[in-house]
Coordinates of C-alpha atoms in Angstrom, one line a residue:
X94 CA 128.6 109.7 118.7
X95 CA 128.7 106.4 116.7
X96 CA 132.1 105.7 115.3
X97 CA 132.2 105.3 111.5
X98 CA 133.5 102.1 110.1
X99 CA 135.3 103.7 107.2
X100 CA 135.8 107.0 105.5
X101 CA 133.2 107.7 102.7
X102 CA 134.8 109.9 100.1
X103 CA 132.9 112.8 98.6
X104 CA 133.7 112.8 94.9
X105 CA 132.9 115.6 92.5
X106 CA 131.5 114.4 89.2
X107 CA 134.2 115.7 86.8
X108 CA 136.9 113.9 84.7
X109 CA 139.1 113.3 87.6
X110 CA 136.1 112.3 89.9
X111 CA 134.9 109.8 87.3
X112 CA 138.3 108.2 87.1
X113 CA 138.6 108.0 90.9
X114 CA 135.2 106.5 91.4
X115 CA 135.6 104.2 88.3
X116 CA 138.8 102.8 89.7
X117 CA 137.2 102.2 93.0
X118 CA 134.4 100.2 91.3
X119 CA 136.8 98.2 89.1
X120 CA 138.6 97.1 92.2
X121 CA 135.7 95.9 94.2
X122 CA 134.5 99.2 95.7
X123 CA 130.9 100.4 96.3
X124 CA 130.1 103.9 95.2
X125 CA 126.7 105.8 95.4
X126 CA 125.8 107.6 92.2
X127 CA 123.0 109.9 91.1
X128 CA 120.6 108.7 88.4
X129 CA 117.5 110.5 87.1
X130 CA 115.3 108.3 89.4
X131 CA 117.0 108.0 92.8
X132 CA 120.6 107.6 94.0
X133 CA 121.9 104.0 93.4
X134 CA 124.6 102.2 95.4
X135 CA 126.8 100.8 92.5
X136 CA 129.2 97.8 92.4
X137 CA 130.5 95.7 89.6
X138 CA 127.8 93.4 88.3
X139 CA 130.5 90.7 87.8
X140 CA 131.8 90.8 91.3
X141 CA 130.0 88.6 94.0
X142 CA 132.2 90.0 96.8
X143 CA 131.4 93.6 95.8
X144 CA 127.7 92.8 95.5
X145 CA 127.9 91.2 99.1
X146 CA 129.2 94.6 100.4
X147 CA 126.2 96.4 98.8
X148 CA 123.8 94.0 100.6
X149 CA 125.7 94.4 103.8
X150 CA 125.8 98.2 103.7
X151 CA 122.0 98.4 103.0
X152 CA 121.0 95.5 105.3
X153 CA 119.2 94.2 102.2
X154 CA 117.6 90.7 102.0
X155 CA 119.6 88.4 99.8
X156 CA 116.5 87.2 97.9
X157 CA 115.8 90.7 96.5
X158 CA 117.4 91.1 93.0
X159 CA 119.4 94.1 91.9
X160 CA 119.2 96.1 88.5
X161 CA 122.2 96.4 86.3
X162 CA 123.0 99.7 84.7
X163 CA 124.7 100.1 81.3
X164 CA 126.0 103.2 79.5
X165 CA 125.0 102.4 76.0
X166 CA 123.5 99.6 73.9
X167 CA 126.9 98.1 73.1
X168 CA 127.0 96.9 76.7
X169 CA 123.7 95.1 76.6
X170 CA 125.3 91.7 75.4
X171 CA 127.6 92.0 78.5
X172 CA 124.5 91.6 80.8
X173 CA 121.9 89.4 78.9
X174 CA 122.2 86.2 76.9
X175 CA 119.4 87.1 74.6
X176 CA 118.1 90.4 73.1
X177 CA 114.7 89.7 71.6
X178 CA 112.8 91.9 69.1
X179 CA 110.5 93.1 71.9
X180 CA 113.6 94.2 73.9
X181 CA 115.0 96.1 70.9
X182 CA 111.7 97.9 70.5
X183 CA 111.5 98.8 74.2
X184 CA 115.1 100.0 74.2
X185 CA 114.5 102.2 71.2
X186 CA 111.3 103.7 72.7
X187 CA 112.4 104.1 76.3
X188 CA 116.2 104.2 76.7
X189 CA 118.0 106.1 77.9
X190 CA 115.5 106.7 80.8
X191 CA 113.8 105.4 83.9
X192 CA 113.0 102.0 82.4
X193 CA 114.2 98.5 83.3
X194 CA 113.6 95.3 81.4
X195 CA 114.0 91.8 82.9
X196 CA 115.9 89.6 80.4
X197 CA 117.6 86.3 80.4
X198 CA 120.8 86.5 82.6
X199 CA 124.2 86.7 80.9
X200 CA 127.0 84.3 82.0
X201 CA 129.2 86.9 83.5
X202 CA 126.6 88.4 85.8
X203 CA 127.2 87.5 89.4
X204 CA 124.5 85.1 90.8
X205 CA 123.9 87.3 93.7
X206 CA 122.7 90.1 91.5
X207 CA 119.8 88.0 90.4
X208 CA 118.9 86.4 93.8
X209 CA 119.1 83.0 92.3
X210 CA 116.9 83.7 89.2
X211 CA 118.0 83.0 85.6
X212 CA 116.9 86.6 84.7
X213 CA 118.4 90.0 85.2
X214 CA 117.0 93.5 85.2
X215 CA 118.9 96.0 83.1
X216 CA 118.5 99.7 82.3
X217 CA 120.2 102.6 80.6
X218 CA 119.8 105.7 82.8
X219 CA 119.4 109.1 81.2
X220 CA 121.7 110.6 83.8
X221 CA 124.9 111.7 82.1
X222 CA 126.7 111.4 85.4
X223 CA 125.6 107.8 85.9
X224 CA 126.6 106.9 82.3
X225 CA 130.0 108.6 82.6
X226 CA 130.7 106.6 85.8
X227 CA 129.8 103.3 84.1
X228 CA 132.1 104.1 81.2
X229 CA 134.9 105.0 83.6
X230 CA 134.5 101.7 85.5
X231 CA 134.3 99.8 82.2
X232 CA 131.8 97.6 83.7
X233 CA 127.9 97.1 84.0
X234 CA 127.0 98.3 87.5
X235 CA 124.4 96.7 89.7
X236 CA 122.8 99.4 91.8
X237 CA 119.9 99.2 94.2
X238 CA 118.8 102.5 95.9
X239 CA 121.6 104.0 98.1
X240 CA 119.8 103.8 101.5
X241 CA 119.2 101.5 104.4
X242 CA 116.8 98.8 103.3
X243 CA 113.2 99.6 103.8
X244 CA 113.7 103.4 104.4
X245 CA 112.5 106.0 101.9
X246 CA 114.8 106.1 98.8
X247 CA 117.4 108.8 98.6
X248 CA 116.9 111.6 96.0
X249 CA 120.0 113.7 97.0
X250 CA 123.6 113.0 98.0
X251 CA 122.7 114.3 101.5
X252 CA 120.1 111.6 101.9
X253 CA 122.8 109.0 101.0
X254 CA 125.2 110.3 103.5
X255 CA 122.6 110.4 106.3
X256 CA 121.9 106.6 105.8
X257 CA 125.3 105.2 104.6
X258 CA 128.1 107.6 105.6
X259 CA 130.9 105.3 107.0
X260 CA 129.5 102.2 105.3
X261 CA 130.5 102.7 101.7
X262 CA 133.6 103.8 99.8
X263 CA 132.3 107.0 98.1
X264 CA 129.4 109.2 96.9
X265 CA 129.5 110.9 93.6
X266 CA 128.1 114.3 94.7
X267 CA 125.6 114.9 91.9
X268 CA 122.4 117.0 91.9
X269 CA 118.9 116.1 93.2
X270 CA 117.2 113.4 91.2
X271 CA 114.7 114.6 88.6
X272 CA 112.1 111.8 88.7
X273 CA 112.1 110.9 92.4
X274 CA 110.8 107.3 92.2
X275 CA 112.6 104.3 90.9
X276 CA 112.5 103.0 87.3
X277 CA 109.5 101.2 85.7
X278 CA 110.4 97.5 85.6
X279 CA 108.8 95.1 83.1
X280 CA 109.5 91.4 82.6
X281 CA 110.2 90.2 79.0
X282 CA 110.8 86.7 80.3
X283 CA 107.1 86.4 81.0
X284 CA 104.5 85.7 78.2
X285 CA 102.8 88.0 77.8
X286 CA 105.1 90.8 79.1
X287 CA 104.4 91.9 82.7
X288 CA 104.6 95.2 84.5
X289 CA 106.4 94.5 87.8
X290 CA 106.9 97.9 89.1
X291 CA 105.5 101.1 87.8
X292 CA 107.5 104.3 87.3
X293 CA 107.9 107.4 85.2
X294 CA 107.5 105.3 82.0
X295 CA 103.8 104.7 82.4
X296 CA 101.5 101.8 81.6
X297 CA 99.8 103.8 79.0
X298 CA 103.2 104.4 77.3
X299 CA 104.2 100.8 77.6
X300 CA 101.0 99.7 75.8
X301 CA 102.0 101.6 72.7
X302 CA 105.0 99.3 72.3
X303 CA 103.7 96.1 74.1
X304 CA 99.9 96.1 73.6
X305 CA 99.5 92.8 75.5
X306 CA 101.4 93.8 78.6
X307 CA 99.8 92.7 81.9
X308 CA 100.1 94.2 85.4
X309 CA 101.5 92.0 88.0
X310 CA 99.0 91.8 91.0
X311 CA 101.8 92.8 93.4
X312 CA 101.9 96.3 91.9
X313 CA 98.9 97.3 94.0
X314 CA 98.7 94.5 96.7
X315 CA 100.9 92.5 99.0
X316 CA 102.6 89.7 97.1
X317 CA 101.8 86.1 98.0
X318 CA 103.5 84.6 101.0
X319 CA 106.8 83.0 99.9
X320 CA 106.6 84.2 96.3
X321 CA 109.8 84.7 94.5
X322 CA 110.0 88.1 92.9
X323 CA 111.8 89.2 89.8
X324 CA 112.0 93.0 90.6
X325 CA 113.2 95.1 93.4
X326 CA 110.5 96.8 95.4
X327 CA 107.9 93.9 95.1
X328 CA 108.3 91.7 98.2
X329 CA 109.1 93.6 101.3
X330 CA 107.8 96.7 103.2
X331 CA 109.7 99.4 101.4
X332 CA 110.2 103.2 101.3
X333 CA 108.8 103.5 104.8
X334 CA 109.5 106.3 107.3
X335 CA 109.7 105.4 111.1
X336 CA 106.3 107.0 111.6
X337 CA 103.1 104.9 111.4
X338 CA 101.8 105.8 107.9
X339 CA 98.2 105.1 107.0
X340 CA 96.8 105.5 103.4
X341 CA 93.5 107.1 103.2
X342 CA 91.4 106.5 100.0
X343 CA 88.7 109.0 99.4
X344 CA 87.9 112.4 97.7
X345 CA 89.1 115.7 99.0
X346 CA 86.1 116.3 101.3
X347 CA 86.2 112.7 102.7
X348 CA 89.9 112.8 103.3
X349 CA 90.0 116.1 105.0
X350 CA 87.0 115.3 107.3
X351 CA 88.5 112.0 108.2
X352 CA 92.0 113.4 109.1
X353 CA 90.5 116.3 111.0
X354 CA 88.5 113.9 113.1
X355 CA 91.5 111.8 114.1
X356 CA 93.5 114.6 115.8
X357 CA 96.4 112.2 116.5
X358 CA 98.7 112.7 113.4
X359 CA 99.7 114.8 110.5
X360 CA 98.5 115.0 106.9
X361 CA 100.6 113.9 103.9
X362 CA 98.3 115.5 101.4
X363 CA 97.9 117.3 98.1
X364 CA 98.2 121.0 97.8
X365 CA 94.4 121.2 97.1
X366 CA 93.7 119.7 100.6
X367 CA 95.8 122.1 102.6
X368 CA 93.2 124.8 103.3
X369 CA 90.6 122.3 104.6
X370 CA 92.9 120.7 107.2
X371 CA 93.2 121.6 110.8
X372 CA 96.4 119.5 111.4
X373 CA 100.0 120.0 110.4
X374 CA 100.5 119.2 106.7
X375 CA 103.2 117.8 104.5
X376 CA 102.3 118.4 101.0
X377 CA 103.5 116.0 98.2
X378 CA 102.3 117.7 95.0
X379 CA 99.0 118.2 93.1
X380 CA 96.3 115.6 93.1
X381 CA 96.2 115.5 89.3
X382 CA 99.9 115.5 88.6
X383 CA 101.7 112.3 89.2
X384 CA 105.1 113.7 88.3
X385 CA 104.9 116.3 91.1
X386 CA 103.8 113.6 93.5
X387 CA 106.7 111.3 92.5
X388 CA 109.2 114.2 92.8
X389 CA 108.1 115.1 96.3
X390 CA 107.0 111.7 97.9
X391 CA 110.4 110.5 99.3
X392 CA 111.4 113.9 100.4
X393 CA 108.3 114.3 102.4
X394 CA 108.5 110.8 104.0
X395 CA 112.1 111.6 105.1
X396 CA 110.9 114.9 106.6
X397 CA 108.4 113.0 108.8
X398 CA 111.4 111.3 110.4
X399 CA 113.4 114.5 110.7
X400 CA 110.5 116.1 112.5
X401 CA 110.0 112.9 114.6
X402 CA 106.4 112.6 113.5
X403 CA 104.8 109.5 115.0
X404 CA 101.7 109.1 112.8
X405 CA 100.6 110.4 109.4
X406 CA 97.6 110.0 107.1
X407 CA 98.5 109.9 103.4
X408 CA 96.0 111.0 100.8
X409 CA 96.1 108.1 98.3
X410 CA 97.1 109.1 94.8
X411 CA 95.3 107.8 91.7
X412 CA 96.2 104.7 89.8
X413 CA 96.9 106.0 86.3
X414 CA 99.9 107.5 84.7
X415 CA 102.9 108.3 87.0
X416 CA 100.4 108.3 89.9
X417 CA 100.3 104.5 89.7
X418 CA 104.1 104.5 90.6
X419 CA 103.3 106.8 93.5
X420 CA 100.5 104.6 94.7
X421 CA 102.8 101.5 94.4
X422 CA 105.5 103.2 96.6
X423 CA 103.0 104.7 99.0
X424 CA 101.1 101.5 99.9
X425 CA 104.4 99.8 100.7
X426 CA 105.4 102.9 102.7
X427 CA 102.2 102.3 104.7
X428 CA 103.0 98.7 105.2
X429 CA 99.6 98.0 103.4
X430 CA 97.7 99.9 106.2
X431 CA 94.7 101.5 104.4
X432 CA 91.4 103.2 105.1
X433 CA 88.8 103.3 102.3
X434 CA 86.2 106.0 102.7

């Protein structure tokens, strides 16, 4: 058995637990915390040394920026140098919730949080546990997903411990995450505003507040070689199981016929596909319900590894509503391998 580098504390999210975890963070520690989206690996957004520990624990590339989490609007000036009218409207519409804005970087934010950019992503999670921890620490917390870089994101404390036990100071042992995919990210430093990463706050909802918002090409396709990115989840192969995963675009009949003809893998499919498939199935929700897809996707991808699956064919979700976020994660999980029927 591999020897652990350190003891990772399991902390219960109560008054004493928040103080214990908050003290760790205030003193350069790194603590995994639940949010409504996925579990995050938190550190002080002011502390370059603590941020370096986050990158090391995850094996995360240094040019991939982090998102800073705040507990309430009074903390926003601690993170950004400018709060525009657009930012105020977006905060009123979508905070607290699974929504991140890229804004001008504040002076105190560690340079390593922003990967050399002069902007910073900031969000106010709707998770009461996350906000209580931020208050206990007395600091804005930079927090990428609490997993080894490139693997499926963690949606439970158990997932965190499978990846990072022995590499981080503590895990706040909260519930399973409600959303299941990371927050929507928009840039308000771009003109017009730009959607960088889709999430549970949908493009359709964003357009009610920002009618001129544009979708970054990297949402659906591989980013350009050498391109500097302003949001996590844009540049690298992400969210991927060890299995070879192939996205298959087509209707139910086309998908099922194609997968049945392959006979060399399993199906990552919708519940409506199950009865037509002659291979083992891993269902990730209903074809017309992006929220059930988002809730199940990373759990299913982790199950592929637990079951030592070598190859899987994923039925492509749609590209509207929350399904756009699922498509964005799925195409990266597949390493951009895709069959169009």
